[in-house]
mmCIF file of C-alpha atoms in Angstrom:
data_model
loop_
_atom_site.group_PDB
_atom_site.id
_atom_site.type_symbol
_atom_site.label_atom_id
_atom_site.label_comp_id
_atom_site.label_asym_id
_atom_site.label_seq_id
_atom_site.Cartn_x
_atom_site.Cartn_y
_atom_site.Cartn_z
ATOM 1 C CA MET A 1 0.358 -65.587 -91.592
ATOM 2 C CA LYS A 2 2.240 -68.740 -92.530
ATOM 3 C CA ILE A 3 1.020 -71.523 -94.805
ATOM 4 C CA LYS A 4 2.483 -75.018 -94.600
ATOM 5 C CA PHE A 5 1.435 -78.102 -96.547
ATOM 6 C CA LEU A 6 1.210 -80.978 -94.082
ATOM 7 C CA GLU A 7 0.307 -83.328 -96.914
ATOM 8 C CA LEU A 8 0.281 -82.577 -100.613
ATOM 9 C CA LYS A 9 -0.789 -84.958 -103.334
ATOM 10 C CA GLU A 10 -1.938 -84.310 -106.867
ATOM 11 C CA ASN A 11 -5.591 -83.986 -105.859
ATOM 12 C CA TYR A 12 -5.486 -83.772 -102.078
ATOM 13 C CA ALA A 13 -3.960 -81.335 -99.640
ATOM 14 C CA LYS A 14 -3.807 -80.809 -95.897
ATOM 15 C CA VAL A 15 -2.701 -77.291 -95.071
ATOM 16 C CA LEU A 16 -1.704 -75.664 -91.798
ATOM 17 C CA PHE A 17 -2.366 -71.937 -91.446
ATOM 18 C CA GLU A 18 -0.464 -70.266 -88.625
ATOM 19 C CA ASP A 19 -0.952 -66.800 -87.051
ATOM 20 C CA THR A 20 -4.403 -66.499 -88.573
ATOM 21 C CA SER A 21 -8.056 -66.437 -87.547
ATOM 22 C CA PRO A 22 -11.062 -68.640 -88.364
ATOM 23 C CA TYR A 23 -12.782 -65.763 -90.221
ATOM 24 C CA PHE A 24 -9.940 -65.449 -92.660
ATOM 25 C CA VAL A 25 -9.567 -69.174 -93.298
ATOM 26 C CA ASN A 26 -13.313 -69.386 -93.847
ATOM 27 C CA SER A 27 -13.123 -66.706 -96.517
ATOM 28 C CA ILE A 28 -10.422 -68.766 -98.249
ATOM 29 C CA ARG A 29 -12.654 -71.834 -98.005
ATOM 30 C CA ARG A 30 -15.608 -70.020 -99.517
ATOM 31 C CA THR A 31 -13.485 -68.596 -102.335
ATOM 32 C CA MET A 32 -12.217 -72.062 -103.141
ATOM 33 C CA ILE A 33 -15.728 -73.466 -103.352
ATOM 34 C CA ALA A 34 -17.450 -70.684 -105.241
ATOM 35 C CA ASP A 35 -14.975 -68.518 -107.148
ATOM 36 C CA ILE A 36 -12.227 -70.552 -108.813
ATOM 37 C CA PRO A 37 -12.937 -70.757 -112.560
ATOM 38 C CA LYS A 38 -12.978 -74.172 -114.148
ATOM 39 C CA LEU A 39 -13.785 -75.741 -117.495
ATOM 40 C CA ALA A 40 -16.954 -77.819 -117.856
ATOM 41 C CA ILE A 41 -19.213 -78.897 -120.683
ATOM 42 C CA GLU A 42 -22.059 -76.391 -120.991
ATOM 43 C CA LYS A 43 -23.654 -76.942 -124.374
ATOM 44 C CA VAL A 44 -24.339 -80.311 -126.005
ATOM 45 C CA THR A 45 -25.676 -80.865 -129.516
ATOM 46 C CA ILE A 46 -27.002 -84.393 -129.870
ATOM 47 C CA TYR A 47 -27.207 -85.712 -133.439
ATOM 48 C CA ASP A 48 -28.247 -89.252 -132.655
ATOM 49 C CA ASN A 49 -29.146 -90.946 -129.381
ATOM 50 C CA THR A 50 -30.851 -94.330 -129.416
ATOM 51 C CA SER A 51 -29.495 -95.352 -125.994
ATOM 52 C CA ALA A 52 -31.537 -96.139 -122.876
ATOM 53 C CA LEU A 53 -30.899 -92.679 -121.391
ATOM 54 C CA PHE A 54 -32.609 -89.425 -122.339
ATOM 55 C CA ASP A 55 -30.610 -86.667 -124.053
ATOM 56 C CA GLU A 56 -30.893 -84.510 -120.930
ATOM 57 C CA ILE A 57 -29.409 -87.166 -118.645
ATOM 58 C CA ILE A 58 -26.479 -87.686 -121.000
ATOM 59 C CA ALA A 59 -25.890 -83.926 -121.229
ATOM 60 C CA HIS A 60 -25.985 -83.690 -117.430
ATOM 61 C CA ARG A 61 -23.496 -86.526 -117.030
ATOM 62 C CA LEU A 62 -21.184 -84.923 -119.595
ATOM 63 C CA GLY A 63 -21.312 -81.653 -117.657
ATOM 64 C CA LEU A 64 -20.066 -83.324 -114.495
ATOM 65 C CA ILE A 65 -16.906 -84.742 -116.104
ATOM 66 C CA PRO A 66 -13.795 -82.905 -114.870
ATOM 67 C CA LEU A 67 -11.836 -81.343 -117.731
ATOM 68 C CA PRO A 68 -8.211 -80.130 -117.553
ATOM 69 C CA THR A 69 -8.204 -76.364 -117.012
ATOM 70 C CA HIS A 70 -5.325 -74.214 -118.235
ATOM 71 C CA LEU A 71 -6.470 -70.924 -116.759
ATOM 72 C CA ASP A 72 -3.811 -68.815 -118.499
ATOM 73 C CA LEU A 73 -5.201 -69.826 -121.908
ATOM 74 C CA LEU A 74 -8.891 -69.276 -121.253
ATOM 75 C CA ASN A 75 -11.304 -66.384 -120.807
ATOM 76 C CA PHE A 76 -14.842 -66.328 -119.528
ATOM 77 C CA ARG A 77 -17.153 -66.460 -122.504
ATOM 78 C CA LYS A 78 -18.975 -63.270 -121.497
ATOM 79 C CA GLU A 79 -15.744 -61.303 -121.086
ATOM 80 C CA CYS A 80 -14.059 -62.699 -124.196
ATOM 81 C CA SER A 81 -13.120 -60.472 -127.143
ATOM 82 C CA CYS A 82 -15.435 -62.567 -129.367
ATOM 83 C CA LYS A 83 -18.398 -61.146 -127.390
ATOM 84 C CA GLY A 84 -19.774 -64.540 -126.416
ATOM 85 C CA ASN A 85 -19.883 -66.025 -129.915
ATOM 86 C CA GLY A 86 -17.407 -68.744 -128.958
ATOM 87 C CA CYS A 87 -13.771 -68.644 -130.064
ATOM 88 C CA PRO A 88 -10.795 -70.921 -129.256
ATOM 89 C CA SER A 89 -9.833 -68.770 -126.263
ATOM 90 C CA CYS A 90 -13.195 -69.204 -124.505
ATOM 91 C CA THR A 91 -14.771 -72.390 -125.895
ATOM 92 C CA ILE A 92 -13.356 -75.892 -126.224
ATOM 93 C CA HIS A 93 -15.092 -78.314 -128.582
ATOM 94 C CA TYR A 94 -15.425 -82.045 -128.016
ATOM 95 C CA THR A 95 -16.935 -84.695 -130.248
ATOM 96 C CA LEU A 96 -18.160 -88.165 -129.424
ATOM 97 C CA SER A 97 -19.356 -90.909 -131.722
ATOM 98 C CA LYS A 98 -19.935 -94.475 -130.660
ATOM 99 C CA GLU A 99 -22.013 -97.482 -131.647
ATOM 100 C CA GLY A 100 -22.926 -100.495 -129.494
ATOM 101 C CA GLU A 101 -22.400 -102.937 -128.037
ATOM 102 C CA CYS A 102 -20.104 -101.051 -125.664
ATOM 103 C CA THR A 103 -19.808 -98.671 -122.754
ATOM 104 C CA VAL A 104 -19.208 -95.019 -123.630
ATOM 105 C CA TYR A 105 -16.467 -93.618 -121.386
ATOM 106 C CA SER A 106 -15.384 -90.053 -120.776
ATOM 107 C CA GLY A 107 -12.134 -90.976 -122.560
ATOM 108 C CA ASP A 108 -14.142 -91.286 -125.790
ATOM 109 C CA LEU A 109 -14.699 -87.523 -125.836
ATOM 110 C CA ARG A 110 -12.357 -86.211 -128.535
ATOM 111 C CA PRO A 111 -11.052 -82.667 -128.075
ATOM 112 C CA GLU A 112 -9.746 -80.423 -130.879
ATOM 113 C CA ASP A 113 -6.316 -80.361 -129.266
ATOM 114 C CA SER A 114 -4.781 -83.159 -127.177
ATOM 115 C CA MET A 115 -3.994 -80.715 -124.328
ATOM 116 C CA TRP A 116 -7.714 -80.706 -123.468
ATOM 117 C CA THR A 117 -7.978 -84.509 -123.176
ATOM 118 C CA VAL A 118 -10.244 -85.514 -120.297
ATOM 119 C CA VAL A 119 -8.332 -86.168 -117.050
ATOM 120 C CA ASP A 120 -10.327 -89.150 -115.837
ATOM 121 C CA LYS A 121 -10.874 -91.450 -118.793
ATOM 122 C CA ASN A 122 -12.863 -94.153 -116.993
ATOM 123 C CA ILE A 123 -16.142 -92.403 -116.197
ATOM 124 C CA PRO A 124 -18.985 -94.359 -117.814
ATOM 125 C CA ILE A 125 -21.439 -92.015 -119.552
ATOM 126 C CA VAL A 126 -23.928 -94.520 -120.956
ATOM 127 C CA LYS A 127 -24.041 -98.192 -121.889
ATOM 128 C CA LEU A 128 -25.029 -99.080 -125.434
ATOM 129 C CA GLN A 129 -26.630 -102.329 -126.560
ATOM 130 C CA LYS A 130 -26.324 -103.708 -130.088
ATOM 131 C CA ASN A 131 -27.367 -101.208 -132.802
ATOM 132 C CA GLN A 132 -27.693 -98.330 -130.324
ATOM 133 C CA ARG A 133 -25.825 -95.165 -131.251
ATOM 134 C CA LEU A 134 -24.628 -91.982 -129.635
ATOM 135 C CA ILE A 135 -23.292 -89.104 -131.726
ATOM 136 C CA LEU A 136 -22.838 -85.673 -130.201
ATOM 137 C CA GLU A 137 -20.839 -82.483 -130.082
ATOM 138 C CA ALA A 138 -20.087 -80.642 -126.849
ATOM 139 C CA GLU A 139 -18.845 -77.167 -126.002
ATOM 140 C CA ALA A 140 -16.961 -76.558 -122.777
ATOM 141 C CA GLU A 141 -16.558 -73.140 -121.194
ATOM 142 C CA LEU A 142 -15.322 -71.537 -118.003
ATOM 143 C CA GLY A 143 -17.595 -71.042 -115.040
ATOM 144 C CA THR A 144 -17.478 -70.788 -111.261
ATOM 145 C CA GLY A 145 -18.961 -72.825 -108.440
ATOM 146 C CA ASN A 146 -21.576 -70.215 -107.568
ATOM 147 C CA GLN A 147 -23.210 -70.773 -110.982
ATOM 148 C CA HIS A 148 -23.428 -74.564 -110.874
ATOM 149 C CA ALA A 149 -21.789 -77.374 -108.893
ATOM 150 C CA LYS A 150 -20.187 -78.780 -112.054
ATOM 151 C CA TRP A 151 -17.838 -75.775 -111.994
ATOM 152 C CA GLN A 152 -16.773 -76.434 -108.414
ATOM 153 C CA VAL A 153 -13.082 -77.278 -108.299
ATOM 154 C CA VAL A 154 -12.745 -78.504 -104.710
ATOM 155 C CA CYS A 155 -14.804 -81.087 -102.871
ATOM 156 C CA GLY A 156 -14.964 -82.106 -99.244
ATOM 157 C CA ILE A 157 -13.266 -78.926 -98.035
ATOM 158 C CA GLY A 158 -13.234 -78.230 -94.314
ATOM 159 C CA TYR A 159 -11.070 -76.910 -91.533
ATOM 160 C CA LYS A 160 -10.560 -77.433 -87.827
ATOM 161 C CA TYR A 161 -8.755 -75.653 -85.027
ATOM 162 C CA TYR A 162 -5.346 -76.996 -84.105
ATOM 163 C CA PRO A 163 -5.940 -79.359 -81.158
ATOM 164 C CA VAL A 164 -4.343 -78.646 -77.802
ATOM 165 C CA ILE A 165 -4.445 -81.415 -75.190
ATOM 166 C CA GLU A 166 -3.599 -80.371 -71.641
ATOM 167 C CA ILE A 167 -2.957 -83.011 -68.996
ATOM 168 C CA ASP A 168 -2.795 -82.126 -65.308
ATOM 169 C CA LYS A 169 -0.105 -84.464 -63.941
ATOM 170 C CA GLU A 170 -1.119 -83.937 -60.331
ATOM 171 C CA LYS A 171 -4.756 -84.945 -60.845
ATOM 172 C CA CYS A 172 -4.058 -87.853 -63.230
ATOM 173 C CA ASN A 173 -4.017 -91.319 -61.607
ATOM 174 C CA LEU A 174 -3.163 -93.220 -64.848
ATOM 175 C CA CYS A 175 -6.494 -95.103 -64.904
ATOM 176 C CA SER A 176 -6.238 -95.180 -68.746
ATOM 177 C CA ALA A 177 -9.952 -94.370 -69.212
ATOM 178 C CA CYS A 178 -9.020 -91.615 -71.688
ATOM 179 C CA VAL A 179 -6.736 -93.945 -73.640
ATOM 180 C CA ASP A 180 -9.650 -96.350 -74.151
ATOM 181 C CA ALA A 181 -12.136 -93.566 -74.902
ATOM 182 C CA CYS A 182 -10.156 -91.907 -77.702
ATOM 183 C CA PRO A 183 -11.706 -92.899 -81.057
ATOM 184 C CA ARG A 184 -8.508 -91.994 -82.945
ATOM 185 C CA ASN A 185 -6.202 -93.904 -80.543
ATOM 186 C CA ILE A 186 -3.767 -91.051 -80.176
ATOM 187 C CA LEU A 187 -3.271 -91.278 -76.408
ATOM 188 C CA GLU A 188 -0.916 -93.751 -74.752
ATOM 189 C CA ILE A 189 0.779 -94.336 -71.424
ATOM 190 C CA LYS A 190 4.535 -93.990 -71.630
ATOM 191 C CA ARG A 191 6.851 -93.944 -68.594
ATOM 192 C CA ASN A 192 3.974 -93.347 -66.172
ATOM 193 C CA LYS A 193 2.701 -90.418 -68.189
ATOM 194 C CA ILE A 194 -0.168 -89.898 -70.608
ATOM 195 C CA THR A 195 1.398 -88.872 -73.917
ATOM 196 C CA VAL A 196 -0.062 -87.845 -77.245
ATOM 197 C CA ARG A 197 1.103 -89.756 -80.287
ATOM 198 C CA ASN A 198 0.018 -87.606 -83.242
ATOM 199 C CA ILE A 199 -1.851 -84.507 -82.161
ATOM 200 C CA GLU A 200 -3.030 -83.547 -85.650
ATOM 201 C CA GLU A 201 -5.152 -86.699 -85.724
ATOM 202 C CA CYS A 202 -7.260 -85.385 -82.817
ATOM 203 C CA ILE A 203 -10.809 -84.517 -83.863
ATOM 204 C CA LEU A 204 -11.618 -82.428 -80.758
ATOM 205 C CA CYS A 205 -14.430 -84.822 -79.786
ATOM 206 C CA LYS A 206 -13.622 -84.431 -76.063
ATOM 207 C CA SER A 207 -14.354 -88.122 -75.326
ATOM 208 C CA CYS A 208 -11.176 -88.195 -73.240
ATOM 209 C CA SER A 209 -12.128 -85.287 -70.988
ATOM 210 C CA ASP A 210 -15.670 -86.671 -70.630
ATOM 211 C CA SER A 211 -14.328 -90.082 -69.573
ATOM 212 C CA CYS A 212 -11.890 -88.697 -67.012
ATOM 213 C CA LYS A 213 -13.425 -88.790 -63.525
ATOM 214 C CA LYS A 214 -10.689 -86.630 -62.039
ATOM 215 C CA GLY A 215 -10.965 -83.881 -64.659
ATOM 216 C CA ALA A 216 -7.262 -84.164 -65.371
ATOM 217 C CA ILE A 217 -7.429 -83.949 -69.166
ATOM 218 C CA ASN A 218 -8.676 -81.014 -71.160
ATOM 219 C CA VAL A 219 -8.953 -80.525 -74.916
ATOM 220 C CA ARG A 220 -9.354 -77.232 -76.704
ATOM 221 C CA GLY A 221 -8.867 -75.836 -80.178
ATOM 222 C CA ASP A 222 -6.344 -73.116 -80.926
ATOM 223 C CA GLY A 223 -8.093 -70.612 -83.229
ATOM 224 C CA SER A 224 -4.873 -69.002 -84.383
ATOM 225 C CA ARG A 225 -3.634 -72.214 -85.984
ATOM 226 C CA ILE A 226 -5.999 -73.932 -88.384
ATOM 227 C CA ILE A 227 -5.768 -77.176 -90.338
ATOM 228 C CA MET A 228 -7.663 -77.213 -93.617
ATOM 229 C CA GLN A 229 -8.047 -80.190 -95.901
ATOM 230 C CA TYR A 230 -9.598 -80.517 -99.325
ATOM 231 C CA GLU A 231 -9.680 -82.537 -102.509
ATOM 232 C CA THR A 232 -9.919 -81.351 -106.083
ATOM 233 C CA ASP A 233 -11.773 -83.114 -108.864
ATOM 234 C CA GLY A 234 -8.680 -83.266 -111.091
ATOM 235 C CA SER A 235 -9.276 -80.162 -113.202
ATOM 236 C CA LEU A 236 -6.682 -78.248 -111.180
ATOM 237 C CA THR A 237 -4.035 -79.654 -108.845
ATOM 238 C CA ALA A 238 -4.538 -79.099 -105.122
ATOM 239 C CA GLU A 239 -1.652 -76.630 -104.947
ATOM 240 C CA LYS A 240 -2.855 -74.645 -107.968
ATOM 241 C CA ALA A 241 -6.381 -74.449 -106.532
ATOM 242 C CA LEU A 242 -5.180 -72.823 -103.306
ATOM 243 C CA LYS A 243 -2.926 -70.372 -105.149
ATOM 244 C CA GLU A 244 -5.736 -69.461 -107.513
ATOM 245 C CA ALA A 245 -8.127 -68.907 -104.598
ATOM 246 C CA LEU A 246 -5.666 -66.609 -102.831
ATOM 247 C CA LYS A 247 -5.198 -64.618 -106.045
ATOM 248 C CA ILE A 248 -8.962 -64.149 -106.397
ATOM 249 C CA LEU A 249 -9.349 -63.165 -102.756
ATOM 250 C CA GLN A 250 -6.559 -60.613 -103.131
ATOM 251 C CA LYS A 251 -8.339 -59.121 -106.144
ATOM 252 C CA LYS A 252 -11.583 -58.845 -104.167
ATOM 253 C CA TYR A 253 -9.868 -57.066 -101.281
ATOM 254 C CA ASP A 254 -8.244 -54.671 -103.774
ATOM 255 C CA GLU A 255 -11.653 -53.871 -105.251
ATOM 256 C CA LEU A 256 -13.020 -53.203 -101.773
ATOM 257 C CA LYS A 257 -10.107 -50.890 -101.034
ATOM 258 C CA LYS A 258 -10.838 -48.870 -104.169
ATOM 259 C CA CYS A 259 -14.426 -48.309 -103.018
ATOM 260 C CA PHE A 260 -13.188 -46.324 -99.999
ATOM 261 C CA LYS A 261 -11.158 -43.835 -102.035
ATOM 262 C CA MET B 1 -29.720 -96.884 -113.385
ATOM 263 C CA ILE B 2 -26.114 -96.112 -114.151
ATOM 264 C CA ILE B 3 -23.700 -95.083 -111.383
ATOM 265 C CA PRO B 4 -23.827 -91.301 -110.646
ATOM 266 C CA VAL B 5 -20.760 -89.450 -111.979
ATOM 267 C CA ARG B 6 -20.191 -87.649 -108.678
ATOM 268 C CA CYS B 7 -21.067 -88.010 -105.023
ATOM 269 C CA PHE B 8 -24.469 -86.357 -104.440
ATOM 270 C CA THR B 9 -23.221 -84.472 -101.393
ATOM 271 C CA CYS B 10 -19.587 -83.497 -101.841
ATOM 272 C CA GLY B 11 -19.005 -83.786 -105.586
ATOM 273 C CA LYS B 12 -16.108 -86.250 -105.606
ATOM 274 C CA VAL B 13 -15.891 -88.176 -108.885
ATOM 275 C CA LEU B 14 -16.966 -91.738 -108.102
ATOM 276 C CA ALA B 15 -18.050 -93.258 -111.416
ATOM 277 C CA SER B 16 -14.508 -94.068 -112.515
ATOM 278 C CA ILE B 17 -13.773 -96.351 -109.582
ATOM 279 C CA PHE B 18 -17.112 -98.148 -109.580
ATOM 280 C CA GLU B 19 -16.086 -100.790 -112.106
ATOM 281 C CA GLU B 20 -13.190 -101.936 -109.961
ATOM 282 C CA TYR B 21 -15.403 -101.832 -106.866
ATOM 283 C CA LYS B 22 -18.044 -103.974 -108.595
ATOM 284 C CA LYS B 23 -15.515 -106.587 -109.618
ATOM 285 C CA ARG B 24 -13.787 -106.793 -106.266
ATOM 286 C CA VAL B 25 -16.870 -106.777 -104.066
ATOM 287 C CA TYR B 26 -19.510 -108.690 -106.037
ATOM 288 C CA ILE B 27 -17.309 -111.156 -107.931
ATOM 289 C CA ASP B 28 -14.163 -111.624 -105.832
ATOM 290 C CA GLY B 29 -16.172 -111.283 -102.600
ATOM 291 C CA GLU B 30 -13.908 -108.806 -100.821
ATOM 292 C CA GLU B 31 -15.204 -106.742 -97.930
ATOM 293 C CA ALA B 32 -16.826 -103.517 -99.189
ATOM 294 C CA GLY B 33 -15.394 -101.263 -96.462
ATOM 295 C CA LYS B 34 -11.850 -102.418 -97.110
ATOM 296 C CA VAL B 35 -12.162 -101.952 -100.866
ATOM 297 C CA LEU B 36 -13.530 -98.411 -100.391
ATOM 298 C CA ASP B 37 -10.611 -97.549 -98.103
ATOM 299 C CA GLU B 38 -8.137 -98.791 -100.690
ATOM 300 C CA LEU B 39 -9.861 -96.850 -103.479
ATOM 301 C CA GLY B 40 -9.526 -93.655 -101.447
ATOM 302 C CA VAL B 41 -13.220 -93.164 -100.662
ATOM 303 C CA LYS B 42 -12.971 -91.671 -97.181
ATOM 304 C CA ARG B 43 -16.106 -89.640 -96.442
ATOM 305 C CA TYR B 44 -19.359 -91.331 -95.535
ATOM 306 C CA CYS B 45 -21.321 -89.351 -98.145
ATOM 307 C CA CYS B 46 -19.267 -90.916 -100.935
ATOM 308 C CA ARG B 47 -19.344 -94.355 -99.295
ATOM 309 C CA ARG B 48 -23.143 -94.429 -99.098
ATOM 310 C CA THR B 49 -23.427 -93.320 -102.742
ATOM 311 C CA ILE B 50 -21.418 -96.355 -103.821
ATOM 312 C CA ILE B 51 -22.743 -98.900 -101.334
ATOM 313 C CA SER B 52 -26.403 -98.060 -101.973
ATOM 314 C CA HIS B 53 -26.144 -98.208 -105.767
ATOM 315 C CA PRO B 54 -28.354 -101.132 -106.848
ATOM 316 C CA VAL B 55 -26.803 -103.938 -108.884
ATOM 317 C CA PHE B 56 -27.800 -107.506 -109.637
ATOM 318 C CA ILE B 57 -25.871 -110.555 -110.756
ATOM 319 C CA LYS B 58 -26.887 -112.280 -113.976
ATOM 320 C CA ASP B 59 -24.890 -114.923 -115.848
ATOM 321 C CA GLY B 60 -21.914 -114.357 -113.577
ATOM 322 C CA GLU B 61 -21.755 -110.657 -114.452
ATOM 323 C CA VAL B 62 -22.568 -107.695 -112.253
ATOM 324 C CA LYS B 63 -25.257 -105.664 -113.985
ATOM 325 C CA GLU B 64 -26.801 -102.301 -113.325
ATOM 326 C CA LEU B 65 -30.405 -101.433 -114.155
ATOM 327 C CA ILE B 66 -29.315 -99.637 -117.324
ATOM 328 C CA ASP B 67 -28.124 -102.944 -118.779
ATOM 329 C CA GLU B 68 -31.662 -104.277 -118.529
ATOM 330 C CA ALA B 69 -33.314 -101.024 -119.627
ATOM 331 C CA GLY B 70 -31.186 -100.981 -122.787
ATOM 332 C CA GLU B 71 -32.535 -104.324 -123.909
ATOM 333 C CA TYR B 72 -36.095 -103.034 -124.390
ATOM 334 C CA GLU B 73 -36.862 -101.982 -127.934
#
């Protein structure tokens, strides 16, 4: 199997898997959604809240804020040597104290150490009017996507088969019906031939083959080559998320192997 | 209410771009679809979460329902 990044940004990646099968890529997808650990606020102690929102809503909004996750420095709270009491290697503390009139942003959350500063500082948590106050303390810990969506690292993850467009030159009469039908505008007529501009843009909708009266164009997906794309919420980079998922999957296969011995 | 932190369906963080969206669409009068494209909101789940968020304009400012709710004692 080969892995190639077709596009790689901080929080977005488009990956091409070659010599593989849909079953395997799907297991990678599911691992990425459910099993990558990530830091999120789990416990909130509210000392004063006179804002328009209930304590519970504020706690929920805090939980959804993506926090930077340095996986090599953190343990799951349950598996930590402190036995779940909360120590610096499994729990990160944040404090927040603000008085109106203002908007409370995620950037106002103050961590113990600057390395845990919130990635996205512009998420509004609540708006305070004059004389309204919000004072709280929050504890963040590791979790995985199968516990709660706030611990889900990737969003909008999906894959498709690599498109293959076959054109029968003998049947084609260059009526350009397929060129007009394509919603992605990837077909064009060049030198009396239908050519494909950027095949990875194809969404396998088959509008072109449906529009062709002669049956000269055919679209199919190649299951051995798969394009996957996903975004991360900023807690891990796109590249790190994929590597982490592959590591976890490897561990699971190793465990399965042991069961047979 | 206040803008949801994430998209209800896919979980993309949307709250941080909403302030720019509000300014550009409701005050500068730009086209919503174009602004969303430029802000990197591609999927239709995220787009509907932003487009359908209720706001109103009062004293030349774009307000959300929480601004009004906060004023009650």
